[in-house]
Amino acid sequence: MQIIENLKVKEKLYLEKLENGLAVMIIPKPGIQKKYMIWGTNYGSNDSEFVVPGEKENTVVPMGVAHFLEHKLFEQENGTNSLDVLTSLGVEANAYTTNDHTAYLFECTDNFYEAMDELMDYVQHPYFTDENVEKEKGIIGQEIMMYDDYPEWRVYLNAMSAMYHNHPVKLDITGTIETISHIDKDVLYRCYKTFYNPSNMTLVICGDFEPEKILEEVKKRLIDTKASGEIKRIYPQEPENIVQPKIEQKLEVSQPLYTIGIKDKREIDVQKSEIVKKHICIEILLDMIIGKSSNLYKQLYNDGIIYSTPSLDYEFAKDYAHVLVSGQSNNPELVLEKFKEEIKNLKQNGVSEDALSRIKKKIYGGYIKEYNDVADISRMFLADYFKGICSFDYLEEIEGINVEYIEQVLKDVFKEEKMVISIVRN
Amino acid sequence: MQYKQEEIKKGIKLHLLKTDKFKTNIIAVFLTTKLDRNTVTENALISAILRRGSKNMPTQERISVEMEEMYGASFDCGLDKTGDNQVLKFYIETINDKFIPNKNEGILENSLNKILEIVFDPFLENGVFKKEYVEQEKVNMKHRIEGKIDNKARYALDRTIEEMYKEEPFGLYKYGYVEDLEKIDNVELYEKYKQLISKCKIDIFVSGSIEDTTKNTIFENENIKKIGQREADYIVPEITKKDLQEEKNITESMEVTQGKLILGLDVNLNDEKQKYATLVYNNILGGSANSKIFQNVREKAHLAYAANSSYMRFKNNIFISCGIEITNYEKALGLIREQLEQMKNGDFSEQDIEEAKKGIVATIKTIDDEQDTQITYYFAQELSQDTITVEEYEQKIKDVKKEEIVNIANNTQINTIYFLRD
């Protein structure tokens, strides 16, 4: 096993790539009662067109299959539901789907191995029938409608559709009531066989474990599967420009919600340290521009334009990337205008050494805090792994970030012509 | 983990939670006072004003800069309704000195002094709160109060509680009321602040790698020295008899795609000890994926994605909530009623009970692994003047018998059925 130790946060990662292609990551947490296991496949809502290994033709499936599969995987041939079985063991089990991965997990204090039996069994044994697929459409339909009532989700998704012409990242992870109506058991089996091959999956365990021993426990529970070849994923050609600078939706809210998006491009084949450094730089820049200690925040807050710090994000996967600034304001257009102005000023005046060293401290502290909870740690390592990153890299790369580097990122990413604003208001 | 508490002065208590499990230290200051229609809005406003500035950090940017310098200490405040009390909460979370590249920065001590300054030595202009800050926060608070409609599921629950506790403190909205805001000015608000600080219950929690000097830092702190002892003015939660009421039915409309159904239940207890049985009752009813409500409303009838119940122990209410197609209202309500009847008839197995207990025990066991949960747990004990260790708590759950659960079921009735639709 490969051992990666980080002296800053004082944690170790044990990494093993098994013969069948499965990556296993173990982060020991001595003295902690909580134990966490998560098993993910590098398959999310964006993967709706692909070539099954060994085939020549493209396969196209309806939007929402990855998420539908996540719901259905719990169903077992003997009539039980694995979520019920896990719950009856007293463990907290769940699953989720993102744009680029799907994950199954549980957290517990007792009955870890019994729960591990169940989790590893159900993820490796799909059981779909016409009847159980139909039934799920009602439940997922309600999940879709629930999201329709979240103004935060609407404003986010609208911002995506203002940025992206074709890329599926702009669509609902769940699909729509219409797209899921086309899902049947054959589609589910086909996607399962393609993406749930061990070579496309990663398993993370965090808790008070002996790494070698727990790795053996994982191996014991794996069914005999050969690594499949590479799955070719087809994403539509996405132009670099945005679709439209502004998008609005009417919903019953007390004050308008806004999301400012900046479409970024992902350079293919850059080194992973560059990806991490760029991510850190964007976090720093967002803090400098509109973070809690910034001039702009102070001004907007004192003028009663915004009432709390906006949430600041940089989302990226292998083939897309964007910056997001979201919050509530009585005048979102003004927020955008001032945001643009502040960026212009920063470009003109340059980044100050003092501010940089202070914000770096802040961000470093934030990274350390992410290592408190077994669940947070596991999910972070899983998500980063699918992006080709080791989470420890953030702690290591931050030190080397200097004014020149950050000013370059400011110039490359924070471009006015790449900005959109999405607003939800009454 | 070692838990120690010590009275600093009458009505002011220090709680030390010494643990090496975390990368972080958390300091929390809680000000607890009676919920009252006359003071609820001004207290909410006070909590907002205090984060605007303190004596040596006169602006919120200054506070933020100081926090950033302390390796991203996060300063936060919140407002809670705990039983019939309003609790103003202030937190600072910092990383342990162990994880800081340049050692000996003394972040714990520094952040202790900072938070005590923010709460007890606010920024003043001409001896009162700064007018500009108060006026700005009045506008902000108005937005926050009006913002309660934005999260529809949360709004439905808030409305249910409001209807169940009409004319009672617990029915008050924790951020207060827009019509009160106009009447408040900076001079008066500062007076109210002084009154609050002189009579509220004060609890200071420090959790993390506590040093021997930590206690002294607090006892020697100028701001702590300056505040006096008090007969803390708060309500110790206790069991009250709930009158049998006719079911209230409330339907309201808003622009929603999905209907939000909430049932507010009254649980009639005679004794604090019955709370453990109520926890098990709630878990079987709607507290887990195996529960009757989740299984019947979601898995069998496919009426909902979210369907669950939760127990609010300070007031002895259970809230059942689900998001459903608007036309399925009768159907969902019928199913829920059926589950409540089954509970009354003891129509659940020993296995159901065992599984529910396992789920609850697992949650109890993780208390010590989560720093903020730990603080919440000990604070709840402090308020209810109940001292029970995590191990005892676990045992009490394990000891619950089926007849006790059935008894709870038969002393539980629907108070209000609330439906938010289009």
XYZ file of N, CA and C in Angstrom, chain A residues 129-279:
453
model
N -36.610 -4.590 -11.567
C -37.764 -5.202 -12.247
C -38.627 -4.072 -12.795
N -39.497 -4.413 -13.732
C -40.394 -3.388 -14.285
C -41.185 -2.731 -13.165
N -41.609 -3.563 -12.227
C -42.462 -3.045 -11.167
C -41.702 -2.103 -10.240
N -40.500 -2.550 -9.780
C -39.800 -1.679 -8.829
C -39.261 -0.408 -9.494
N -39.060 -0.460 -10.805
C -38.633 0.752 -11.512
C -39.804 1.742 -11.617
N -40.968 1.226 -11.933
C -42.150 2.087 -12.048
C -42.443 2.795 -10.731
N -42.408 2.026 -9.647
C -42.724 2.554 -8.328
C -41.812 3.743 -7.975
N -40.546 3.628 -8.353
C -39.597 4.669 -7.965
C -39.901 5.994 -8.661
N -40.581 5.931 -9.812
C -40.868 7.168 -10.544
C -41.729 8.123 -9.720
N -42.617 7.552 -8.917
C -43.441 8.391 -8.045
C -42.602 9.095 -6.997
N -41.694 8.337 -6.372
C -40.854 8.902 -5.302
C -39.914 9.964 -5.867
N -39.237 9.636 -6.980
C -38.297 10.600 -7.563
C -39.059 11.822 -8.092
N -40.263 11.592 -8.601
C -41.098 12.713 -9.030
C -41.282 13.712 -7.896
N -41.509 13.209 -6.679
C -41.660 14.112 -5.531
C -40.339 14.777 -5.158
N -39.237 14.065 -5.373
C -37.929 14.664 -5.098
C -37.693 15.844 -6.059
N -38.051 15.627 -7.333
C -37.895 16.690 -8.335
C -38.758 17.904 -7.949
N -39.990 17.630 -7.521
C -40.877 18.747 -7.150
C -40.397 19.468 -5.900
N -39.774 18.708 -4.999
C -39.212 19.331 -3.800
C -38.147 20.355 -4.211
N -37.270 19.949 -5.140
C -36.226 20.870 -5.598
C -36.813 22.083 -6.325
N -37.947 21.858 -7.014
C -38.591 22.983 -7.694
C -38.980 24.081 -6.705
N -39.217 23.696 -5.457
C -39.618 24.675 -4.448
C -38.440 25.307 -3.716
N -37.210 24.892 -4.034
C -36.038 25.523 -3.412
C -35.552 26.662 -4.303
N -35.784 27.897 -3.928
C -35.316 28.997 -4.788
C -33.796 28.976 -4.974
N -33.051 28.499 -3.949
C -31.576 28.448 -4.067
C -31.156 27.514 -5.199
N -31.897 26.440 -5.362
C -31.566 25.472 -6.399
C -31.925 26.017 -7.778
N -33.077 26.683 -7.863
C -33.494 27.246 -9.138
C -32.502 28.302 -9.616
N -32.103 29.174 -8.712
C -31.226 30.281 -9.121
C -29.868 29.730 -9.554
N -29.434 28.662 -8.929
C -28.174 28.007 -9.292
C -28.277 27.389 -10.684
N -29.320 26.609 -10.864
C -29.467 25.900 -12.136
C -29.667 26.858 -13.303
N -30.388 27.941 -13.077
C -30.563 28.939 -14.120
C -29.225 29.579 -14.498
N -28.382 29.800 -13.483
C -27.059 30.368 -13.777
C -26.276 29.413 -14.679
N -26.412 28.121 -14.424
C -25.715 27.138 -15.260
C -26.207 27.214 -16.701
N -27.523 27.372 -16.852
C -28.030 27.368 -18.223
C -27.720 28.689 -18.928
N -27.398 29.734 -18.158
C -26.957 30.979 -18.797
C -25.500 30.862 -19.237
N -24.746 29.961 -18.594
C -23.336 29.801 -18.948
C -23.109 28.746 -20.028
N -23.854 27.647 -19.927
C -23.553 26.503 -20.794
C -24.567 26.333 -21.916
N -24.048 26.162 -23.130
C -24.910 25.937 -24.283
C -25.383 24.490 -24.310
N -24.437 23.579 -24.199
C -24.741 22.176 -24.443
C -24.393 21.245 -23.295
N -23.457 21.631 -22.469
C -22.939 20.686 -21.477
C -24.031 20.267 -20.482
N -24.137 18.963 -20.202
C -25.213 18.491 -19.313
C -25.115 18.993 -17.866
N -24.004 19.629 -17.502
C -23.905 20.162 -16.142
C -25.011 21.191 -15.877
N -25.601 21.704 -16.963
C -26.664 22.710 -16.773
C -28.020 22.072 -16.449
N -28.093 20.751 -16.497
C -29.386 20.098 -16.284
C -29.526 19.575 -14.862
N -30.776 19.328 -14.448
C -31.047 18.764 -13.136
C -30.428 17.378 -12.993
N -29.741 17.139 -11.891
C -29.143 15.830 -11.629
C -30.201 14.731 -11.644
N -31.377 15.065 -11.137
C -32.456 14.083 -11.052
C -33.108 13.794 -12.403
N -32.820 14.611 -13.434
C -33.615 14.545 -14.659
C -34.926 15.265 -14.412
N -35.834 15.160 -15.365
C -37.148 15.778 -15.167
C -38.185 14.662 -15.136
N -39.419 15.016 -14.780
C -40.469 14.001 -14.743
C -40.608 13.368 -16.128
N -40.393 14.189 -17.166
C -40.497 13.658 -18.523
C -39.345 12.694 -18.823
N -38.089 13.097 -18.553
C -36.968 12.210 -18.930
C -36.995 10.900 -18.138
N -37.368 10.970 -16.860
C -37.333 9.708 -16.090
C -38.462 8.762 -16.512
N -39.477 9.312 -17.183
C -40.558 8.434 -17.636
C -40.044 7.439 -18.682
N -38.910 7.749 -19.326
C -38.361 6.844 -20.346
C -37.399 5.803 -19.776
N -37.161 5.867 -18.470
C -36.182 4.933 -17.892
C -36.851 3.581 -17.635
N -36.177 2.518 -18.055
C -36.685 1.176 -17.728
C -35.531 0.307 -17.226
N -35.840 -0.925 -16.890
C -34.810 -1.739 -16.248
C -33.632 -2.043 -17.167
N -33.878 -2.121 -18.466
C -32.781 -2.416 -19.393
C -31.748 -1.292 -19.418
N -32.257 -0.062 -19.420
C -31.342 1.088 -19.384
C -30.516 1.048 -18.104
N -31.175 0.742 -17.002
C -30.474 0.715 -15.716
C -29.382 -0.358 -15.715
N -29.713 -1.550 -16.202
C -28.711 -2.621 -16.241
C -27.528 -2.253 -17.127
N -27.838 -1.635 -18.257
C -26.785 -1.270 -19.200
C -25.818 -0.253 -18.565
N -26.378 0.735 -17.908
C -25.521 1.743 -17.263
C -24.769 1.128 -16.087
N -25.455 0.265 -15.364
C -24.801 -0.387 -14.229
C -23.567 -1.153 -14.706
N -23.779 -1.973 -15.747
C -22.666 -2.816 -16.221
C -21.507 -1.975 -16.729
N -21.809 -0.842 -17.288
C -20.756 0.009 -17.824
C -19.970 0.720 -16.717
N -20.696 1.298 -15.794
C -20.026 2.222 -14.861
C -19.720 1.639 -13.481
N -20.336 0.519 -13.138
C -20.087 -0.050 -11.819
C -19.043 -1.153 -11.875
N -18.151 -1.026 -12.830
C -17.014 -1.929 -12.862
C -15.979 -1.403 -11.848
N -15.317 -2.320 -11.114
C -14.369 -1.841 -10.082
C -13.338 -0.852 -10.605
N -12.961 -0.994 -11.861
C -11.928 -0.098 -12.383
C -12.427 1.340 -12.519
N -13.734 1.526 -12.378
C -14.305 2.876 -12.447
C -14.720 3.361 -11.048
N -14.329 2.594 -10.019
C -14.846 2.885 -8.676
C -13.737 3.116 -7.653
N -14.114 3.795 -6.577
C -13.185 4.105 -5.490
C -13.900 3.926 -4.160
N -13.187 3.318 -3.225
C -13.789 3.058 -1.925
C -12.948 3.756 -0.847
N -13.607 4.451 0.046
C -12.881 5.168 1.099
C -13.402 4.723 2.467
N -12.475 4.468 3.381
C -12.856 4.103 4.748
C -12.101 5.006 5.711
N -12.828 5.518 6.682
C -12.191 6.399 7.669
C -12.693 6.028 9.053
N -11.774 5.873 9.984
C -12.154 5.499 11.347
C -10.991 4.831 12.044
N -11.265 4.253 13.201
C -10.207 3.635 13.994
C -9.908 2.235 13.441
N -9.091 2.165 12.385
C -8.801 0.888 11.732
C -7.312 0.694 11.533
N -6.956 -0.577 11.439
C -5.622 -0.987 11.014
C -5.696 -1.095 9.481
N -4.965 -0.254 8.738
C -5.159 -0.203 7.281
C -5.037 -1.569 6.579
N -3.986 -2.337 6.919
C -3.786 -3.614 6.237
C -4.978 -4.544 6.461
N -5.443 -4.565 7.699
C -6.543 -5.468 8.042
C -7.832 -5.083 7.328
N -8.122 -3.814 7.327
C -9.390 -3.396 6.735
C -9.341 -3.587 5.211
N -8.144 -3.459 4.645
C -8.021 -3.714 3.205
C -8.362 -5.181 2.895
N -7.907 -6.083 3.751
C -8.224 -7.504 3.559
C -9.731 -7.724 3.636
N -10.365 -7.021 4.567
C -11.822 -7.149 4.712
C -12.536 -6.689 3.434
N -12.004 -5.657 2.811
C -12.590 -5.180 1.554
C -12.439 -6.262 0.487
N -11.226 -6.779 0.357
C -10.937 -7.773 -0.692
C -11.841 -8.994 -0.543
N -12.019 -9.441 0.696
C -12.849 -10.622 0.961
C -14.255 -10.476 0.415
N -14.739 -9.247 0.410
C -16.136 -9.011 0.038
C -16.334 -8.654 -1.433
N -15.243 -8.627 -2.179
C -15.384 -8.281 -3.593
C -15.723 -9.521 -4.401
N -16.698 -9.410 -5.289
C -16.955 -10.542 -6.165
C -15.932 -10.501 -7.301
N -15.775 -11.633 -7.959
C -14.736 -11.745 -8.965
C -15.140 -10.997 -10.233
N -14.526 -9.875 -10.465
C -14.823 -9.100 -11.681
C -13.508 -8.634 -12.287
N -13.459 -8.680 -13.592
C -12.242 -8.193 -14.255
C -12.376 -6.699 -14.527
N -11.240 -6.034 -14.518
C -11.253 -4.613 -14.871
C -11.701 -4.466 -16.322
N -12.596 -3.534 -16.563
C -13.040 -3.330 -17.942
C -12.134 -2.296 -18.597
N -12.275 -2.158 -19.888
C -11.476 -1.152 -20.576
C -12.003 0.239 -20.276
N -11.392 1.202 -20.893
C -11.774 2.588 -20.651
C -13.174 2.873 -21.196
N -13.941 3.614 -20.446
C -15.267 4.010 -20.913
C -15.096 5.365 -21.588
N -15.433 5.407 -22.851
C -15.320 6.693 -23.530
C -16.595 7.491 -23.266
N -16.428 8.681 -22.755
C -17.603 9.516 -22.457
C -17.678 10.608 -23.500
N -18.859 10.838 -23.974
C -19.008 11.856 -25.009
C -19.775 13.045 -24.451
N -19.094 14.164 -24.448
C -19.768 15.386 -24.020
C -19.917 16.270 -25.249
N -21.030 16.961 -25.329
C -21.214 17.814 -26.496
C -20.155 18.916 -26.529
N -19.863 19.372 -27.715
C -18.921 20.470 -27.881
C -19.461 21.694 -27.137
N -18.661 22.239 -26.252
C -19.138 23.399 -25.497
C -18.313 24.622 -25.892
N -18.967 25.645 -26.483
C -18.215 26.861 -26.825
C -17.682 27.536 -25.564
N -16.660 28.369 -25.740
C -16.096 29.039 -24.571
C -16.968 30.187 -24.074
N -17.764 30.759 -24.981
C -18.560 31.919 -24.568
C -19.812 31.505 -23.786
N -20.438 32.483 -23.180
C -21.643 32.203 -22.391
C -22.873 32.210 -23.305
N -24.006 31.761 -22.771
C -25.238 31.741 -23.559
C -25.899 33.110 -23.516
N -26.099 33.613 -22.289
C -26.734 34.912 -22.126
C -26.257 35.518 -20.813
N -26.105 36.837 -20.757
C -25.538 37.446 -19.549
C -26.510 37.494 -18.371
N -27.812 37.352 -18.661
C -28.763 37.508 -17.562
C -29.937 36.552 -17.739
N -30.395 36.000 -16.628
C -31.552 35.107 -16.668
C -32.375 35.338 -15.405
N -33.694 35.383 -15.577
C -34.544 35.647 -14.418
C -35.682 34.644 -14.322
N -36.096 34.353 -13.105
C -37.273 33.513 -12.895
C -38.111 34.133 -11.780
N -39.417 33.955 -11.903
C -40.326 34.493 -10.898
C -40.690 33.382 -9.909
N -40.502 33.660 -8.630
C -40.895 32.707 -7.581
C -41.267 33.523 -6.346
N -42.049 32.934 -5.472
C -42.448 33.686 -4.288
C -41.320 33.689 -3.257
N -40.543 34.767 -3.238
C -39.451 34.900 -2.267
C -39.504 36.281 -1.617
N -38.926 36.394 -0.431
C -39.009 37.656 0.309
C -38.137 38.735 -0.321
N -36.973 38.353 -0.782
C -36.026 39.259 -1.418
C -35.404 38.499 -2.579
N -34.994 39.191 -3.633
C -34.389 38.463 -4.759
C -33.178 37.619 -4.350
N -33.036 36.478 -5.008
C -31.838 35.649 -4.846
C -31.026 35.802 -6.122
N -29.703 35.792 -5.983
C -28.892 35.912 -7.184
C -27.747 34.919 -7.167
N -27.317 34.536 -8.346
C -26.066 33.803 -8.503
C -25.313 34.450 -9.649
N -24.093 34.894 -9.348
C -23.227 35.392 -10.404
C -22.326 34.232 -10.805
N -22.264 33.956 -12.083
C -21.408 32.863 -12.551
C -20.326 33.398 -13.465
N -19.144 32.807 -13.382
C -18.090 33.136 -14.350
C -17.660 31.823 -14.991
N -17.888 31.737 -16.277
C -17.535 30.506 -16.990
C -16.030 30.456 -17.194
N -15.454 29.369 -16.801
C -14.009 29.204 -16.937
C -13.772 28.031 -17.874
N -12.589 27.931 -18.411
C -12.364 26.736 -19.237
C -11.341 25.848 -18.538
N -11.499 24.553 -18.748
C -10.551 23.622 -18.154
C -9.533 23.260 -19.212
N -8.289 23.556 -18.919
C -7.255 23.127 -19.848
C -7.053 21.631 -19.634
N -7.108 20.898 -20.704
C -6.874 19.468 -20.609
C -5.379 19.243 -20.383
N -5.043 18.155 -19.721
C -3.646 17.744 -19.557
C -2.788 18.685 -18.716
N -3.384 19.473 -17.848
C -2.519 20.237 -16.947
C -2.183 19.334 -15.768
N -1.093 19.632 -15.104
C -0.681 18.846 -13.951
C -1.661 19.051 -12.811
N -1.782 18.032 -11.964
C -2.765 18.144 -10.897
C -2.400 19.245 -9.894
N -1.101 19.506 -9.740
C -0.731 20.571 -8.809
C -1.219 21.925 -9.338
N -1.277 22.051 -10.659
C -1.771 23.299 -11.239
C -3.270 23.468 -10.988
N -4.005 22.358 -11.053
C -5.448 22.416 -10.798
C -5.685 22.897 -9.369
N -4.929 22.313 -8.459
C -5.096 22.660 -7.046
C -4.710 24.109 -6.800
N -3.586 24.516 -7.378
C -3.139 25.897 -7.166
C -4.147 26.908 -7.705
N -4.676 26.584 -8.864
C -5.660 27.482 -9.458
C -6.905 27.582 -8.551
N -7.339 26.440 -8.055
C -8.494 26.414 -7.159
C -8.242 27.287 -5.914
